XYZ file of C-alpha atoms in Angstrom:
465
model
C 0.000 0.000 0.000
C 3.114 2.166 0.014
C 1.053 4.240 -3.407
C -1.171 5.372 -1.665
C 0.131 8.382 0.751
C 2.456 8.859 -2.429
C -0.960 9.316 -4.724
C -2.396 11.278 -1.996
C 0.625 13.298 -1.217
C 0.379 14.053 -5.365
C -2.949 15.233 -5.083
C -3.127 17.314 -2.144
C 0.145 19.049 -2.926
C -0.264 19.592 -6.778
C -4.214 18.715 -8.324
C -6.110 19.936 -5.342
C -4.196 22.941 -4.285
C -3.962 24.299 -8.008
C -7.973 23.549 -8.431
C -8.810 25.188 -4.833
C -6.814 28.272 -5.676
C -8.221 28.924 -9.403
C -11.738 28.429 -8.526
C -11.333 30.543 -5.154
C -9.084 33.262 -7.198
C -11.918 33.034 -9.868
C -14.392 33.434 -7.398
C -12.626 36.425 -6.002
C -12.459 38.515 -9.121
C -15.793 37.719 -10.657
C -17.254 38.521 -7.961
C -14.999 41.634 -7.646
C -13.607 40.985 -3.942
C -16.878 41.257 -2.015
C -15.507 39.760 0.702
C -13.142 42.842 0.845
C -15.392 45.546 -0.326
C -17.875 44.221 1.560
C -16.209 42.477 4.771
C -18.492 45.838 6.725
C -21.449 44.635 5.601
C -20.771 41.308 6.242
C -19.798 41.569 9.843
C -23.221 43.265 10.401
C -25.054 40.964 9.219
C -23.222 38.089 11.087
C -21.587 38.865 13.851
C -24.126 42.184 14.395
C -26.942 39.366 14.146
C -26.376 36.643 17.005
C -28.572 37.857 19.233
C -31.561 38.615 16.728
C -34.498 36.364 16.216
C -35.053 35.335 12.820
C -38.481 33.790 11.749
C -37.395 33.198 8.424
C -38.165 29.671 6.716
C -35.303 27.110 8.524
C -34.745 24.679 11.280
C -32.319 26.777 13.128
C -30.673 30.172 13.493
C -28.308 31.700 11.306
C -25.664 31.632 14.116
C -26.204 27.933 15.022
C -25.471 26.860 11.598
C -22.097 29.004 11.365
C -21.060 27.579 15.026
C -22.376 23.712 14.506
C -20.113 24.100 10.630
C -17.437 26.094 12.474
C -17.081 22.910 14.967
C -16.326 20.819 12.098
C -12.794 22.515 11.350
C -11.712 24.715 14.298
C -9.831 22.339 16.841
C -6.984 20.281 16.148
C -6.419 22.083 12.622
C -5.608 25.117 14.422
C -3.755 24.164 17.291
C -1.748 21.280 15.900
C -1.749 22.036 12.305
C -0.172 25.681 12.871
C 2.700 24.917 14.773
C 3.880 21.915 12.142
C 3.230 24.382 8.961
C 5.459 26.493 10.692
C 8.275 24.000 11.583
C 7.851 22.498 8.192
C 7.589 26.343 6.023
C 9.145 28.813 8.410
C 6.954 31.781 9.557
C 6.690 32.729 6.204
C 3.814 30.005 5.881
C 1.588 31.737 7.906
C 1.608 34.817 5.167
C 0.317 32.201 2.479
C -1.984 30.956 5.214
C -4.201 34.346 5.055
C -3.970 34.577 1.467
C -5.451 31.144 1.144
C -8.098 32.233 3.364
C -8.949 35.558 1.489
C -9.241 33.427 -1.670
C -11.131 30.612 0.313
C -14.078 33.246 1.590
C -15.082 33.201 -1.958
C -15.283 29.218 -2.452
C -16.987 28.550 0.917
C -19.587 32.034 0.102
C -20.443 29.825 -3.379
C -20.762 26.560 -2.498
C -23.280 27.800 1.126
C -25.199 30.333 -1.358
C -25.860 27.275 -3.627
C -26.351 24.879 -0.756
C -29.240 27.502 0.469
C -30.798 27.980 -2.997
C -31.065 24.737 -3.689
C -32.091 23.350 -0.399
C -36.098 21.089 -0.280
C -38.022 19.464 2.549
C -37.328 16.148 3.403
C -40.199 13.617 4.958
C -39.761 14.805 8.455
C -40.493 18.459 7.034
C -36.928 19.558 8.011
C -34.539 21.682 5.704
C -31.640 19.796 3.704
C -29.593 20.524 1.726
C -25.550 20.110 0.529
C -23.642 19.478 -2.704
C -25.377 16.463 -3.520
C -28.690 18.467 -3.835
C -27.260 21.230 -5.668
C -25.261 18.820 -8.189
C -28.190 16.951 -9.167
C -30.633 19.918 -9.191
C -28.275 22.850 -10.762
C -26.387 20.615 -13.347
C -28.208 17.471 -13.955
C -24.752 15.436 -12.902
C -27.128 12.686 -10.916
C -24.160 10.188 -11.051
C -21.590 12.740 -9.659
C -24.261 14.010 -7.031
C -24.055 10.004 -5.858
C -20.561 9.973 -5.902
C -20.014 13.070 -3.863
C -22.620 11.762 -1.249
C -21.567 8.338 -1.497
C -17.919 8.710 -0.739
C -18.615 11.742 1.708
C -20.529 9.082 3.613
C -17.767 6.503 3.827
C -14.648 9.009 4.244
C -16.718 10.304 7.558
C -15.991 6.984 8.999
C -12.189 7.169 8.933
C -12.363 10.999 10.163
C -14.706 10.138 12.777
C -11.855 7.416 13.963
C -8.755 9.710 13.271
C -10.350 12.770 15.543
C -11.622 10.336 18.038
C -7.796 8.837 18.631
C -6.796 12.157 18.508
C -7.969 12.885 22.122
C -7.761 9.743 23.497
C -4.219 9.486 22.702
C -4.295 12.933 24.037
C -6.176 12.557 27.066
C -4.040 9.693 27.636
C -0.469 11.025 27.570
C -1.980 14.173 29.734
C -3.786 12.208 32.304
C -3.004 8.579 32.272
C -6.430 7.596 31.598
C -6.482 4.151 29.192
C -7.777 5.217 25.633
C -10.837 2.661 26.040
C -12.278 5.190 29.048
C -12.032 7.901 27.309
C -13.366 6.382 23.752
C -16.275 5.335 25.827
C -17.312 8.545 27.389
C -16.741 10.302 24.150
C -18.928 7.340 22.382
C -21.581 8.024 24.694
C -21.585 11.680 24.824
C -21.483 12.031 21.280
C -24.542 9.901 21.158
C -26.426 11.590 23.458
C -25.998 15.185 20.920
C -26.513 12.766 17.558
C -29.839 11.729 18.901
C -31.025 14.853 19.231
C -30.678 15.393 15.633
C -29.549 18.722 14.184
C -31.435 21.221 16.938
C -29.977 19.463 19.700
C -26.357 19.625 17.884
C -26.898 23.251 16.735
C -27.889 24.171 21.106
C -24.645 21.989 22.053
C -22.326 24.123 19.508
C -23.879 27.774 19.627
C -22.854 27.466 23.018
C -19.470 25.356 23.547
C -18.061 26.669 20.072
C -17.680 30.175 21.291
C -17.186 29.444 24.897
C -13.543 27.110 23.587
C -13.105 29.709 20.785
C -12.696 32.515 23.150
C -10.811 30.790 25.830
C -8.304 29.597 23.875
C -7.821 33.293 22.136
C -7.624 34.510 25.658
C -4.913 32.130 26.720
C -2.781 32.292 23.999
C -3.338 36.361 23.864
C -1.995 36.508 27.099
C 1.359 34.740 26.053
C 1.839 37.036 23.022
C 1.352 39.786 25.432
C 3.745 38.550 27.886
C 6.345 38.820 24.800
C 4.890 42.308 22.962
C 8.087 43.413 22.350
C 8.465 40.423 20.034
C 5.640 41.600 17.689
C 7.333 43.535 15.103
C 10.575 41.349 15.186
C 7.877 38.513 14.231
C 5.624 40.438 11.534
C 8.913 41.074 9.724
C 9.529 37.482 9.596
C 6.178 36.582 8.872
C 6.313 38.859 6.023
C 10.128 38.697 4.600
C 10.069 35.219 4.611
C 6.848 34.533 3.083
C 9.303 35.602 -0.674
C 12.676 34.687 0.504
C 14.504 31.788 2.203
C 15.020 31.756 6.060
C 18.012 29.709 7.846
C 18.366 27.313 10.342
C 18.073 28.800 14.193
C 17.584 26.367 16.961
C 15.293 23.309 16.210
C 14.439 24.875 12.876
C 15.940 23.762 9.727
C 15.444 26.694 7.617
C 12.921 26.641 5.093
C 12.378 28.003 1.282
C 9.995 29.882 -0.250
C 8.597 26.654 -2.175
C 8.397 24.982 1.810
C 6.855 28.291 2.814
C 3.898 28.408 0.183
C 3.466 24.752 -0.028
C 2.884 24.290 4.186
C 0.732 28.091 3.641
C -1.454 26.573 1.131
C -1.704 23.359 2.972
C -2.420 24.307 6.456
C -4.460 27.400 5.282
C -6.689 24.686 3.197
C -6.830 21.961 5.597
C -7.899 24.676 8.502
C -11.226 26.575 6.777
C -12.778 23.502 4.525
C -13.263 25.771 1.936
C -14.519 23.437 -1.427
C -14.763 20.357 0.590
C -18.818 20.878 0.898
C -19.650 19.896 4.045
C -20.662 23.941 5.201
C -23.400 23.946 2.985
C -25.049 20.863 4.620
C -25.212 22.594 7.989
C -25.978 26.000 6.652
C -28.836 24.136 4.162
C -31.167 24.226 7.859
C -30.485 27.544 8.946
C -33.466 30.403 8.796
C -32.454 33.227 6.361
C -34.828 34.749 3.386
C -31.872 35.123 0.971
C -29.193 32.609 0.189
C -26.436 35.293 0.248
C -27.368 36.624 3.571
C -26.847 33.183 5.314
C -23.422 32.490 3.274
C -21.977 35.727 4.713
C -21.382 33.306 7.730
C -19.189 31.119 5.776
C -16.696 34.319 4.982
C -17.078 35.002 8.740
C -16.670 31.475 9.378
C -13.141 31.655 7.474
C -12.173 34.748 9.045
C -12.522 33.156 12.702
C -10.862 30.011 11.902
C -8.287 30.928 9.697
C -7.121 34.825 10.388
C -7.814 35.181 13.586
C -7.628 31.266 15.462
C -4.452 30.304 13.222
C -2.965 33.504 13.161
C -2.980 33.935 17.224
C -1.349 30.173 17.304
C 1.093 31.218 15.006
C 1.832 34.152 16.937
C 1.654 32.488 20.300
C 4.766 29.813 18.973
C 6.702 32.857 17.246
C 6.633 35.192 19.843
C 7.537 32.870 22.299
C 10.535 31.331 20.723
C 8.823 27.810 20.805
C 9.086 27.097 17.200
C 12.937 27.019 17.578
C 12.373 24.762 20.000
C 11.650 21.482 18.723
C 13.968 19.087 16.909
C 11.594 17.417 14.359
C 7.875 17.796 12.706
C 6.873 15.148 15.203
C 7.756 17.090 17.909
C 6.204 20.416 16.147
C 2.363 19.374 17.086
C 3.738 19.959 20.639
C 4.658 23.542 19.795
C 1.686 25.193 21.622
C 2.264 23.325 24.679
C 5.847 24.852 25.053
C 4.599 28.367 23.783
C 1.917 28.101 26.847
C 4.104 26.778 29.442
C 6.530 29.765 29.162
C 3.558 31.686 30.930
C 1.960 29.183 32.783
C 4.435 26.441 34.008
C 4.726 22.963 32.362
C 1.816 21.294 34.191
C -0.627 23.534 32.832
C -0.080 23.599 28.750
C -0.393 19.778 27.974
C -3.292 19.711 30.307
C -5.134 22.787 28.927
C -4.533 21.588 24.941
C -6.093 18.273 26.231
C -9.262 19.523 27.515
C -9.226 22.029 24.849
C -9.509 18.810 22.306
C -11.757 17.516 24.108
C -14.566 19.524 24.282
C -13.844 20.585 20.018
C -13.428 16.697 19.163
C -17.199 16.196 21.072
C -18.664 18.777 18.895
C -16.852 18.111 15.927
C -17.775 14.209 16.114
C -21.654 15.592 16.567
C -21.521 17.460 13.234
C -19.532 14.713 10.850
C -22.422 12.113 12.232
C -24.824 14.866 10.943
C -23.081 15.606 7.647
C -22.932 11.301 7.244
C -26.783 10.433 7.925
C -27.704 13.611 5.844
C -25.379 11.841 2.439
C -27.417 8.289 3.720
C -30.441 9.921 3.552
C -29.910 11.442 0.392
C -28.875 8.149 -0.914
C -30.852 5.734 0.354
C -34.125 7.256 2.465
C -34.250 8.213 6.363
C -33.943 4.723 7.571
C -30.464 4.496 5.930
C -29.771 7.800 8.143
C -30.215 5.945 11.041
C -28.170 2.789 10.293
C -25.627 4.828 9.342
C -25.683 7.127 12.681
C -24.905 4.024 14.615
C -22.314 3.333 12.001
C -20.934 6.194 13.176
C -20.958 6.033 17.021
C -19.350 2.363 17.119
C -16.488 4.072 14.961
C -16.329 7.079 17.488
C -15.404 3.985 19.785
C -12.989 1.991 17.426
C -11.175 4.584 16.611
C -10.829 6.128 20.366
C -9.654 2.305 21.200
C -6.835 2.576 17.770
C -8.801 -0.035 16.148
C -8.952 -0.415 12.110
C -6.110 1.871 11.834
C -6.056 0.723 7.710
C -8.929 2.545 6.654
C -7.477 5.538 8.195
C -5.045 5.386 4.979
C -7.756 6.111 2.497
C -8.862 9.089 4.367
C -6.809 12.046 2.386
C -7.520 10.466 -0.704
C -11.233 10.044 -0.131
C -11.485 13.720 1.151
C -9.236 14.673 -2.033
C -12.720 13.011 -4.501
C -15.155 14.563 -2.415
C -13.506 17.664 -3.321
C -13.278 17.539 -6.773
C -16.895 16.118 -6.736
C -17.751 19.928 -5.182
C -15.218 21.818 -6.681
C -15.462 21.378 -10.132
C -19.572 21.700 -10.209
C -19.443 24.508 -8.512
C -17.090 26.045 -11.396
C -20.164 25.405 -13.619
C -22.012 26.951 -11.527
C -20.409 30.131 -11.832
C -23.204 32.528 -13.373
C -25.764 31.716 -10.739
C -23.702 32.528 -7.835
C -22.865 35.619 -10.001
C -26.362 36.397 -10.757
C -27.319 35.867 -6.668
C -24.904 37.648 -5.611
C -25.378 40.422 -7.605
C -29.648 39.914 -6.780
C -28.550 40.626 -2.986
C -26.348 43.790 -3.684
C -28.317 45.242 -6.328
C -31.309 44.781 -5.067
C -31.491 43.696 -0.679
C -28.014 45.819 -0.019
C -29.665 48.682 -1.583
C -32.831 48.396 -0.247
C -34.879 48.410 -3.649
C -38.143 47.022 -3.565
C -38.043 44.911 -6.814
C -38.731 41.497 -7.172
C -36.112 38.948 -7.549
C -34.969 38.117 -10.755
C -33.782 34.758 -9.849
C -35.862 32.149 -7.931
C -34.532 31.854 -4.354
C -35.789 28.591 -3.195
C -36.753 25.315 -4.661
C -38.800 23.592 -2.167
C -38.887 20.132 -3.926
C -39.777 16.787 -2.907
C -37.194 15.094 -1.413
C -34.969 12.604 -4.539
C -35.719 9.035 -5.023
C -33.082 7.015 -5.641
C-alpha cells in the first residue's frame, strides 16, 4: 500500500491545491472581492446578528449553523496544524496561510449560497440541503451528485476514527487515563448530541463553540502579550520570509519559499474547509430569506478560523521562541504546549490543549455524524440515516480504542474526490452565484423594492433514488 500516501501526497500538494486556488481566485475577481469591499457589511449581518431572532423559513438560526459548521474545522487544525506548517515552512507560511483564506471566503460564500438555494423538505419536514442536492438539481450530474454523497458518507468513517484517537491518545499522555475510558465517554456523549438530531447539535455548539473559541484566544493572547516586544521582530519574519529563504536557528531547519507556500497553502486549506462541501449541509437548515445573507457566515466562518484562530497560534509559537524549539515535525504538534508553558508552568499547557480537544473533538464528532446520515439519507431514504448514525458512534469507539487503523489510509484520498466532486460543479455553476450575488447587492443591499430576478428557493420533494 506504500502508493497510496504517495498518490495522496500528489494530489493534495499539486491537483487539489492548483484547483482550490483557481476556482477561489476566480471566485474572487468575478465577484470583484466582495468579501473585501464588503467584509463591513458582512460583519453586520453576522456577527451584528447573534442575538436577533429570525423567523425566516429554517430549522435553526443563522448563528447555530455558522457555530455547529465552524465545529467541524476549528480544533486540532488550528492548534496542531499551525505549529507543524510552521516548523515544516518557516513563519513565512503563515503569510500564504491568510492569502489562502482571502481566496477561500469566496469558495466557501459559493458553495453555502448554492447549498441555500437549492435546499427542499425532506419527509420529516426539516430543511436539507448540501452538494449532492445542488449537483443533481443545478447541473443534472445525478451520477456525480451520488458519488459526492456516497464517498462523503464513507470518508466520515475514517475521520470520525482519526479525531476520536486524537484525544484519546491525548487525554491519555496528559492524564493517564487508558484510551478505552475515554473512547467510551466520548462514544456516549457524542450519542447523546446525535440523537437529538440537528437542533440538539446546533444548542450543544452555539454554546461550547464560542465558549472554547474565546478561551483559547484569551490564553494564547496573554502569552503574546507577555512577549509584545516580540511583535514587530515577528511580523517582519512573517512577512520577509513569506518571498525569501530563512536559515536554520535552533530546532528549525530553515525553510524556502517553495516549503513556505506549499505548508501556507496546505495548512491554510486543511484549517477553513473551503470546497470540501460539508458547510453547505449545515448551513442548508439555517433560517435566512436570501441565500447570500446566510453564506456571509461562511466568509465570517473563514475569518474566525483561519485569520484570527491560526494567526494567534502562530503568533503564540513565534513570539515565544517555541518554534525554535523542537527538533523534528513530530515534535512540532507539541509547539503550543511549550509556547503556553513559558507563561503558565509545564503542568498547565499539555493539560489545557487536552481539555481544549476535548470539548472541540465532542462537537466536531456531533456534526460529521450529521453531515454522514444527511449523504445516507440522500442516498438511500431516512432509515439508511439511522443505520448509518450508529455506524458512526461504534467508529467514534474503534477509533478512540486505535482499532482499524487501515482505513485511516484512504482518508486524504477520499477527502481529495469529495472535493473535486464539489469543486469542479461549482465552477459550472459560476453565473448563478454571479447572478445571486449580484440579486442581494443590487437589489437587498440597496434596499430596492423589486422582485427577484432569480428564484430563491426550490422547495422540492425530497430525490428518489
Amino acid at each position: 500500500m506504500e502508493w497510496l500516501p504517495m498518490l495522496s501526497n500528489f494530489l493534495w500538494k499539486y491537483v487539489l491545491s492548483a484547483l482550490l486556488i483557481f476556482v477561489g481566485l476566480f471566485f474572487t475577481i468575478r465577484l470583484k472581492f466582495f468579501q473585501i469591499r464588503h467584509f463591513g457589511h458582512i460583519l453586520n449581518q453576522t456577527a451584528g446578528q447573534i442575538f436577533k431572532k429570525d423567523k425566516q423559513k429554517g430549522s435553526i438560526t443563522p448563528f447555530q449553523a455558522f457555530t455547529s459548521s465552524l465545529a467541524s474545522t476549528a480544533g486540532a487544525t488550528n492548534i496542531v496544524g499551525v505549529p507543524v506548517g510552521i516548523y515544516l515552512g518557516g513563519p513565512g507560511a503563515l503569510f500564504w496561510m491568510w492569502i489562502i483564506a482571502l481566496i477561500g471566503m469566496a469558495t466557501k460564500y459559493g458553495e453555502i449560497a448554492m447549498g441555500l438555494k437549492y435546499r427542499e423538505k425532506n419527509k420529516e419536514g426539516i430543511w436539507v440541503g448540501g452538494p449532492q442536492y445542488y449537483i443533481r438539481k443545478a447541473l443534472g450530474w445525478k451520477v456525480v451528485a451520488f458519488l459526492f454523497a456516497f464517498i462523503l458518507m464513507l470518508e466520515l468513517i475514517p475521520s470520525i476514527m482519526v479525531q476520536s484517537n486524537s484525544i484519546t491518545t491525548q487525554v491519555q499522555g496528559a492524564f493517564g487515563w487508558d484510551r478505552w475510558i475515554t473512547g467510551l465517554i466520548i462514544t456516549g456523549v457524542v450519542g447523546i448530541i446525535v440523537f437529538g438530531g440537528i437542533k440538539r447539535i446546533a444548542n450543544v455548539t452555539d454554546k461550547v463553540v464560542p465558549f472554547m473559541v474565546l478561551t483559547y484566544l484569551t490564553i494564547c493572547l496573554i502569552v503574546i502579550g507577555a512577549n509584545v516586544s516580540e511583535i514587530p521582530a515577528v511580523f517582519n519574519l512573517i512577512i520577509t520570509h513569506a518571498f525569501t529563504p530563512i536559515s536554520a536557528t535552533g530546532g528549525f531547519a530553515g525553510a524556502g519559499f517553495a516549503l513556505a507556500l506549499r505548508w501556507g497553502i496546505a495548512r491554510g486549506l486543511y484549517s477553513n474547509e473551503a470546497g470540501l462541501g460539508t458547510a453547505p449541509i449545515t448551513h442548508a437548515a439555517a433560517q435566512t430569506d436570501h441565500p447570500s445573507k446566510q453564506a456571509f457566515w461562511g466568509v465570517f466562518s473563514v475569518f474566525i478560523d483561519t485569520i484570527i484562530i491560526c494567526t494567534v497560534s502562530g503568533l503564540t509559537v513565534l513570539v515565544s521562541g517555541a518554534w525554535t524549539q523542537v527538533e523534528s515535525s513530530d515534535e512540532a504538534s507539541n509547539m503550543i504546549d511549550i509556547a503556553l508553558s513559558t507563561v503558565y508552568g509545564d503542568t498547565f499547557g499539555g493539560g489545557f490543549i487536552s481539555l481544549f480537544l476535548l470539548f472541540f473533538v465532542l462537537t466536531t464528532v456531533g456534526v460529521l455524524v450529521f453531515f454522514g446520515e444527511k449523504q445516507a439519507e440522500y442516498l438511500f431514504g431516512l432509515k439508511a440515516s439511522w443505520i448509518m448514525r450508529f455506524v458512526y458512534i461504534i467508529s467514534v469507539f474503534v477509533g478512540g480504542i486505535g482499532g482499524l487503523e487501515f482505513i485511516w489510509q484512504f482518508l486524504d484520498l477520499m477527502l481529495a474526490a469529495v472535493v473535486i466532486f464539489n469543486v469542479i460543479p461549482l465552477f459550472f455553476m459560476r453565473k448563478e452565484i454571479i447572478d445571486l450575488t449580484d440579486d442581494y447587492f443590487n437589489r437587498v443591499y440597496k434596499g430596492k423594492d423589486t422582485k427577484p430576478k432569480i428564484t430563491l428557493f426550490q422547495d422540492q420533494d425530497p430525490p428518489s433514488m
